[in-house]
mmCIF file with all atom_site columns, C-alpha atoms in Angstrom:
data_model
loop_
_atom_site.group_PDB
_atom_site.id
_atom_site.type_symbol
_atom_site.label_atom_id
_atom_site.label_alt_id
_atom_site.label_comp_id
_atom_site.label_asym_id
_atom_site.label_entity_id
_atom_site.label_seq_id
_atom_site.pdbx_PDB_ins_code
_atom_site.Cartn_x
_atom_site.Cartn_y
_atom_site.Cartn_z
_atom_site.occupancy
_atom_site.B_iso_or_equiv
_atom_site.pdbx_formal_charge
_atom_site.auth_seq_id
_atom_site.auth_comp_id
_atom_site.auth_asym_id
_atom_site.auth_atom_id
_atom_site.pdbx_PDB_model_num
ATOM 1   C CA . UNK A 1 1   ? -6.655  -20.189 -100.924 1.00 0.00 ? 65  UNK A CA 1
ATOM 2   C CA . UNK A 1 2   ? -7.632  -23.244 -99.267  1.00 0.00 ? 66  UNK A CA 1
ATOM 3   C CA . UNK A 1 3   ? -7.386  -21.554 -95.708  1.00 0.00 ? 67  UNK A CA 1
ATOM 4   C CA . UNK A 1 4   ? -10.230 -19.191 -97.096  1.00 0.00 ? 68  UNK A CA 1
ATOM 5   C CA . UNK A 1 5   ? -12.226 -22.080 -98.584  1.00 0.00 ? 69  UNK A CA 1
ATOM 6   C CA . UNK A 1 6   ? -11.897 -23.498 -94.826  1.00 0.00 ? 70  UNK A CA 1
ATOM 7   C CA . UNK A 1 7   ? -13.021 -20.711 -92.735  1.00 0.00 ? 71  UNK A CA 1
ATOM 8   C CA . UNK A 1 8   ? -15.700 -20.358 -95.596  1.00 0.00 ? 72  UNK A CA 1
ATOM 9   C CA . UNK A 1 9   ? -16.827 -23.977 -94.512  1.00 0.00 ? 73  UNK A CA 1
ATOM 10  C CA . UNK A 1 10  ? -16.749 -22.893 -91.132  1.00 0.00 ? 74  UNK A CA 1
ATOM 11  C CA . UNK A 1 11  ? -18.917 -19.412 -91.447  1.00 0.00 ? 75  UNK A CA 1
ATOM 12  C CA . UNK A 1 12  ? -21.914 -21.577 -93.772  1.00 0.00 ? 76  UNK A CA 1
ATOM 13  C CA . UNK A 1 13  ? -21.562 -24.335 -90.322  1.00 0.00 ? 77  UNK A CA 1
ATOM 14  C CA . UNK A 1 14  ? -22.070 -21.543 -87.704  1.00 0.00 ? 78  UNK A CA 1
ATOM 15  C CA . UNK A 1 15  ? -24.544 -20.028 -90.078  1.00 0.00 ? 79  UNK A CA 1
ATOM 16  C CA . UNK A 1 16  ? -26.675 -22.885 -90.973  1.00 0.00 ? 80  UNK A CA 1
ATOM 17  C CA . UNK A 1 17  ? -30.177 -21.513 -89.215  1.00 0.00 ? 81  UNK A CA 1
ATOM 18  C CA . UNK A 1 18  ? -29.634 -18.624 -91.971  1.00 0.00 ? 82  UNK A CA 1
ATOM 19  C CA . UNK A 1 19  ? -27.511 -19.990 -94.598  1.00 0.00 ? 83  UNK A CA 1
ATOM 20  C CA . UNK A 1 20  ? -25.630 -17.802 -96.628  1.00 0.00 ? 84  UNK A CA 1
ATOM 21  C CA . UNK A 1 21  ? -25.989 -17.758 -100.319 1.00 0.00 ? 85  UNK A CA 1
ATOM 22  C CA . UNK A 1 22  ? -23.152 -17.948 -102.833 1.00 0.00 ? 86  UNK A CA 1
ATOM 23  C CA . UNK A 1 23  ? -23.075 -13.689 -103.503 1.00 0.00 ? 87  UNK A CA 1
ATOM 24  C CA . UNK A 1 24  ? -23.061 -13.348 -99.608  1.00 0.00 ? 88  UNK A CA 1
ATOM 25  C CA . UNK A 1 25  ? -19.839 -15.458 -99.262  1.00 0.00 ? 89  UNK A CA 1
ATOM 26  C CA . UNK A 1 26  ? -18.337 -13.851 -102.180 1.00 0.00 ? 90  UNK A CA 1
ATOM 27  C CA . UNK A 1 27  ? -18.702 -10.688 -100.933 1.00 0.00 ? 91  UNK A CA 1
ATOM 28  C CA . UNK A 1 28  ? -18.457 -11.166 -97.388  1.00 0.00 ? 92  UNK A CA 1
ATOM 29  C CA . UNK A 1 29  ? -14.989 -13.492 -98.255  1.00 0.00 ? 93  UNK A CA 1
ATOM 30  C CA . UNK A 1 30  ? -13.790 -11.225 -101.120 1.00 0.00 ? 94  UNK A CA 1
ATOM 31  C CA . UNK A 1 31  ? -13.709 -14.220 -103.410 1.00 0.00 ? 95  UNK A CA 1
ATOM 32  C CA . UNK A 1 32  ? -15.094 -14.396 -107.210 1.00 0.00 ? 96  UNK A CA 1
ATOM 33  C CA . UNK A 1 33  ? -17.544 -16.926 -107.621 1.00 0.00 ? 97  UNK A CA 1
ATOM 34  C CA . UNK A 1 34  ? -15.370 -19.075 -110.314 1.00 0.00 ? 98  UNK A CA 1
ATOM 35  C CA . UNK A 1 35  ? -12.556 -19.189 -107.180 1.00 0.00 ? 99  UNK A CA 1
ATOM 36  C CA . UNK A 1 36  ? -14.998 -20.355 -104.435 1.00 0.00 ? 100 UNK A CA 1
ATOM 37  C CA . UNK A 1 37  ? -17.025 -22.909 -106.624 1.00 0.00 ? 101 UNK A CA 1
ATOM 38  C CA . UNK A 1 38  ? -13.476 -24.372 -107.649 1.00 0.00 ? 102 UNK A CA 1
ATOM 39  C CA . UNK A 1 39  ? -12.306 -23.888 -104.105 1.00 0.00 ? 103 UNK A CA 1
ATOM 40  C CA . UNK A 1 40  ? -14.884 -26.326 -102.982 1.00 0.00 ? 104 UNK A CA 1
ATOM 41  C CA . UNK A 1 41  ? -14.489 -28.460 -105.434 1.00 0.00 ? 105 UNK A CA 1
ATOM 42  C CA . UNK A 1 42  ? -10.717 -29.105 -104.311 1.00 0.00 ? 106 UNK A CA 1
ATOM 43  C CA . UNK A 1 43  ? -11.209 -28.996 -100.897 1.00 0.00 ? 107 UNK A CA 1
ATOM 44  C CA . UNK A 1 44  ? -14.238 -30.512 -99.860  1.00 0.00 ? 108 UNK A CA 1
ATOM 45  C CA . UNK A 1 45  ? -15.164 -32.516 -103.148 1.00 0.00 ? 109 UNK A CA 1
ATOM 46  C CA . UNK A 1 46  ? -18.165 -31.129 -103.732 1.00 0.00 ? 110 UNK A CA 1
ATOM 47  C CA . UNK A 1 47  ? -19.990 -28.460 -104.733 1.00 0.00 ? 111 UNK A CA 1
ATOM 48  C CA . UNK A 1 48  ? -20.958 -24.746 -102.186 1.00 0.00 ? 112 UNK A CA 1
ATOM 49  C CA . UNK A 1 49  ? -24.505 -25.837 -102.479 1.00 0.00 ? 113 UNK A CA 1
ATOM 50  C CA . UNK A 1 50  ? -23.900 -29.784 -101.884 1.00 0.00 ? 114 UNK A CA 1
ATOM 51  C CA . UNK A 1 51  ? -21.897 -28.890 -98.841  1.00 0.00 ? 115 UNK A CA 1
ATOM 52  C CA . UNK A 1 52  ? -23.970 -26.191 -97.630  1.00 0.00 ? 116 UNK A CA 1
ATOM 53  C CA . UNK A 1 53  ? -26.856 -28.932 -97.792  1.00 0.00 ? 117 UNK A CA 1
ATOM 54  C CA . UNK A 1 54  ? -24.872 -31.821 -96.403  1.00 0.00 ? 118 UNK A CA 1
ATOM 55  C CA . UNK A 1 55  ? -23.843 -29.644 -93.037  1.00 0.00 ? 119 UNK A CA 1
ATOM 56  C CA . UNK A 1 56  ? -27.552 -28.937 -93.039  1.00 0.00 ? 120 UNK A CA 1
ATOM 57  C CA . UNK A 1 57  ? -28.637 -32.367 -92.794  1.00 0.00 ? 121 UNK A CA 1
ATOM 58  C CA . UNK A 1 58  ? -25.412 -33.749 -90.510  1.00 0.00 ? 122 UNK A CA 1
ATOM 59  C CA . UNK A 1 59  ? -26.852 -30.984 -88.030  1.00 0.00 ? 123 UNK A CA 1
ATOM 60  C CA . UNK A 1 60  ? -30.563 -32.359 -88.228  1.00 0.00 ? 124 UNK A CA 1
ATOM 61  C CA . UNK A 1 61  ? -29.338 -35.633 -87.741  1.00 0.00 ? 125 UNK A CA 1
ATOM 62  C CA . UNK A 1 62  ? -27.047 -34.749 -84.905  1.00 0.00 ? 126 UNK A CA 1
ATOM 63  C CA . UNK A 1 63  ? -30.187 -32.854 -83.665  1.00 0.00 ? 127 UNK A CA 1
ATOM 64  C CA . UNK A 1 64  ? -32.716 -35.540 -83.619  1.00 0.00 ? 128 UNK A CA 1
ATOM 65  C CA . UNK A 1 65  ? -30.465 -38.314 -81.842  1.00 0.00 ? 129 UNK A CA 1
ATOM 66  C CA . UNK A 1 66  ? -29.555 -35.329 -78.867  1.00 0.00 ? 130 UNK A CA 1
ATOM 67  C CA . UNK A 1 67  ? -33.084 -33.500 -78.428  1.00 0.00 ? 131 UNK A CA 1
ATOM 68  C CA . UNK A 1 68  ? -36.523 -33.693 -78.194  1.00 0.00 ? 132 UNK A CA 1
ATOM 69  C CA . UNK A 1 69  ? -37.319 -30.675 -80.419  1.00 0.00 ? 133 UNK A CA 1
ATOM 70  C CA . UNK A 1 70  ? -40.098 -31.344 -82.647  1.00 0.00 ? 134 UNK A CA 1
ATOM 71  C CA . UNK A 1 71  ? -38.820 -32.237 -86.303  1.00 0.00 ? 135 UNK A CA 1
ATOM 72  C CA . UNK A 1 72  ? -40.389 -29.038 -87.942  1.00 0.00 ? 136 UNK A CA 1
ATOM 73  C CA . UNK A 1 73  ? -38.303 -27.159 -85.254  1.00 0.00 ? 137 UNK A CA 1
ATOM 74  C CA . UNK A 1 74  ? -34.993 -28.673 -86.201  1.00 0.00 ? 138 UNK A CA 1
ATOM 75  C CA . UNK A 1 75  ? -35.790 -28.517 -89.892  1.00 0.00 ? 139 UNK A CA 1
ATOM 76  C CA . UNK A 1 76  ? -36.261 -24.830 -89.642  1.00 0.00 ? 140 UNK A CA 1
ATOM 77  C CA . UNK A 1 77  ? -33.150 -24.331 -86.683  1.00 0.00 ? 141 UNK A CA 1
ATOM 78  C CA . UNK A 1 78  ? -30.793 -25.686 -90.278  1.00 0.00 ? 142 UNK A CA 1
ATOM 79  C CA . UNK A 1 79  ? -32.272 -23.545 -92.681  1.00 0.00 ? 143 UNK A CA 1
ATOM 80  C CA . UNK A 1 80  ? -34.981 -25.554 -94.705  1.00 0.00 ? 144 UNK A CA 1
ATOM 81  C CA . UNK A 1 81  ? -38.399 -23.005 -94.624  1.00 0.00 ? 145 UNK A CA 1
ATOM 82  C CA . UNK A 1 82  ? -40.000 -26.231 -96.296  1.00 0.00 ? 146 UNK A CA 1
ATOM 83  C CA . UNK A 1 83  ? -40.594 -29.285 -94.108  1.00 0.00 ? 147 UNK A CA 1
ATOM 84  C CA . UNK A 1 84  ? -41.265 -31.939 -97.285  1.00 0.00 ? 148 UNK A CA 1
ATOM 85  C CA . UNK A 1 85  ? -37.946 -30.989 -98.767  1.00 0.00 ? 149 UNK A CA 1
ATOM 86  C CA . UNK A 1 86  ? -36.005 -31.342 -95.493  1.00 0.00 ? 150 UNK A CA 1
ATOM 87  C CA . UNK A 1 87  ? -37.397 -34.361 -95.086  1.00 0.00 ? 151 UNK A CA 1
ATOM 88  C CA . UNK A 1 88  ? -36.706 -35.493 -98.746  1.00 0.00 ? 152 UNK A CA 1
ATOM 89  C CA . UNK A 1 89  ? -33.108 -33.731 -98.052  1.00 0.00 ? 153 UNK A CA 1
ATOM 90  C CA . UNK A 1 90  ? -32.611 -36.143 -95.132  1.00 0.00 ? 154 UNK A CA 1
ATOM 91  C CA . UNK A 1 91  ? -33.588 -39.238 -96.740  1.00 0.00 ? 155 UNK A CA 1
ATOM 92  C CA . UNK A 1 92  ? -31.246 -39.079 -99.783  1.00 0.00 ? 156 UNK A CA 1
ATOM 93  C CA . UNK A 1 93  ? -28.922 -38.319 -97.178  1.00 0.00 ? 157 UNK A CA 1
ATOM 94  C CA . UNK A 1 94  ? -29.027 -40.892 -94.308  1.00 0.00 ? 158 UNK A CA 1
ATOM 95  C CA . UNK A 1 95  ? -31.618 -43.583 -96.305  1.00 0.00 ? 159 UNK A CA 1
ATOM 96  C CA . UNK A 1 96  ? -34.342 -42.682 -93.526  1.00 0.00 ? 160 UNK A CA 1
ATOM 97  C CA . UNK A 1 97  ? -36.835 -40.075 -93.223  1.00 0.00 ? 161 UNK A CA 1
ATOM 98  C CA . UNK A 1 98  ? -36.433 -37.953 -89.685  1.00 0.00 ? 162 UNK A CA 1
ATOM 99  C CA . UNK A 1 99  ? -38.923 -39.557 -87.587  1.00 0.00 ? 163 UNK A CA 1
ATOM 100 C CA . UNK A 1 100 ? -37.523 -43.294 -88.396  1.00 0.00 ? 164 UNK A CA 1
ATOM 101 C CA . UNK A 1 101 ? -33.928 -42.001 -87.775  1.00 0.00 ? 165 UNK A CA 1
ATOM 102 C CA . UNK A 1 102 ? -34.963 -40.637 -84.542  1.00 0.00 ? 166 UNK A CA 1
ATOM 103 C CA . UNK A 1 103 ? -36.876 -43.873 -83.513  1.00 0.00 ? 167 UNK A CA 1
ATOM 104 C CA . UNK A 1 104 ? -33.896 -45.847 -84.615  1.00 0.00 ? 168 UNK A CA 1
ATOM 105 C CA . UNK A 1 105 ? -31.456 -43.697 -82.630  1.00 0.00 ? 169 UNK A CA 1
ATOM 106 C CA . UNK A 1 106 ? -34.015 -44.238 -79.371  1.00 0.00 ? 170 UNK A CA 1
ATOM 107 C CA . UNK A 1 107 ? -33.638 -47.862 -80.306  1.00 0.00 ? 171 UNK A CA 1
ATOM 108 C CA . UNK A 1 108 ? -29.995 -48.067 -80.437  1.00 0.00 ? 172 UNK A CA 1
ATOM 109 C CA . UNK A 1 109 ? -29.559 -46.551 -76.960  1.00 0.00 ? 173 UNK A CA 1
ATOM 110 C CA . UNK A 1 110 ? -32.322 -48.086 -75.286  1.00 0.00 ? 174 UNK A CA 1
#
């Protein structure tokens, strides 16, 4: 089971522009929901929706330290159709909002 919870947590990382919901992995994975939710649980520590949002934002951040894509770009590129809630996403994440982790970033390696 836990080699199918992986390569789950690799499809939602390769998949992030168009994240998959919960029904699409179950199906997709031939896995009941109760097995995948408990599945994440055990292997990852959280929840399918709290890592699906976590690889989100790792992505962004990785994103906005390596590129000079506009912020709206990268917040659509993970998934987010909503700007304000990526950028509410990204501070609960990494204590900064996108622009002042970017600048910081800059700052660091200038």
């Amino acid at each position: 089971m836990s080699y199918k919870i992986f390569k789950i947590g690799e499809y939602i990382r390769k998949n992030l522009h168009n994240p998959p919901t919960k029904e699409m992995i179950c199906e997709k994975f031939s896995i009941t929901d109760y097995s995948l939710r408990k599945g994440f649980i055990e292997n990852f520590g959280v929840s399918f929706g709290v890592y699906t949002r976590k690889q989100k934002i790792k992505t962004a951040a990785k994103l906005l330290n390596n590129s000079e894509h506009l912020i709206s770009t990268i917040s659509e590129c993970v998934g987010f159709r909503n700007q304000s809630r990526f950028a509410q996403a990204f501070k609960n994440q990494y204590g900064l909002n996108p622009r002042t982790f970017r600048e910081a970033c800059k700052q660091r390696l200038g």
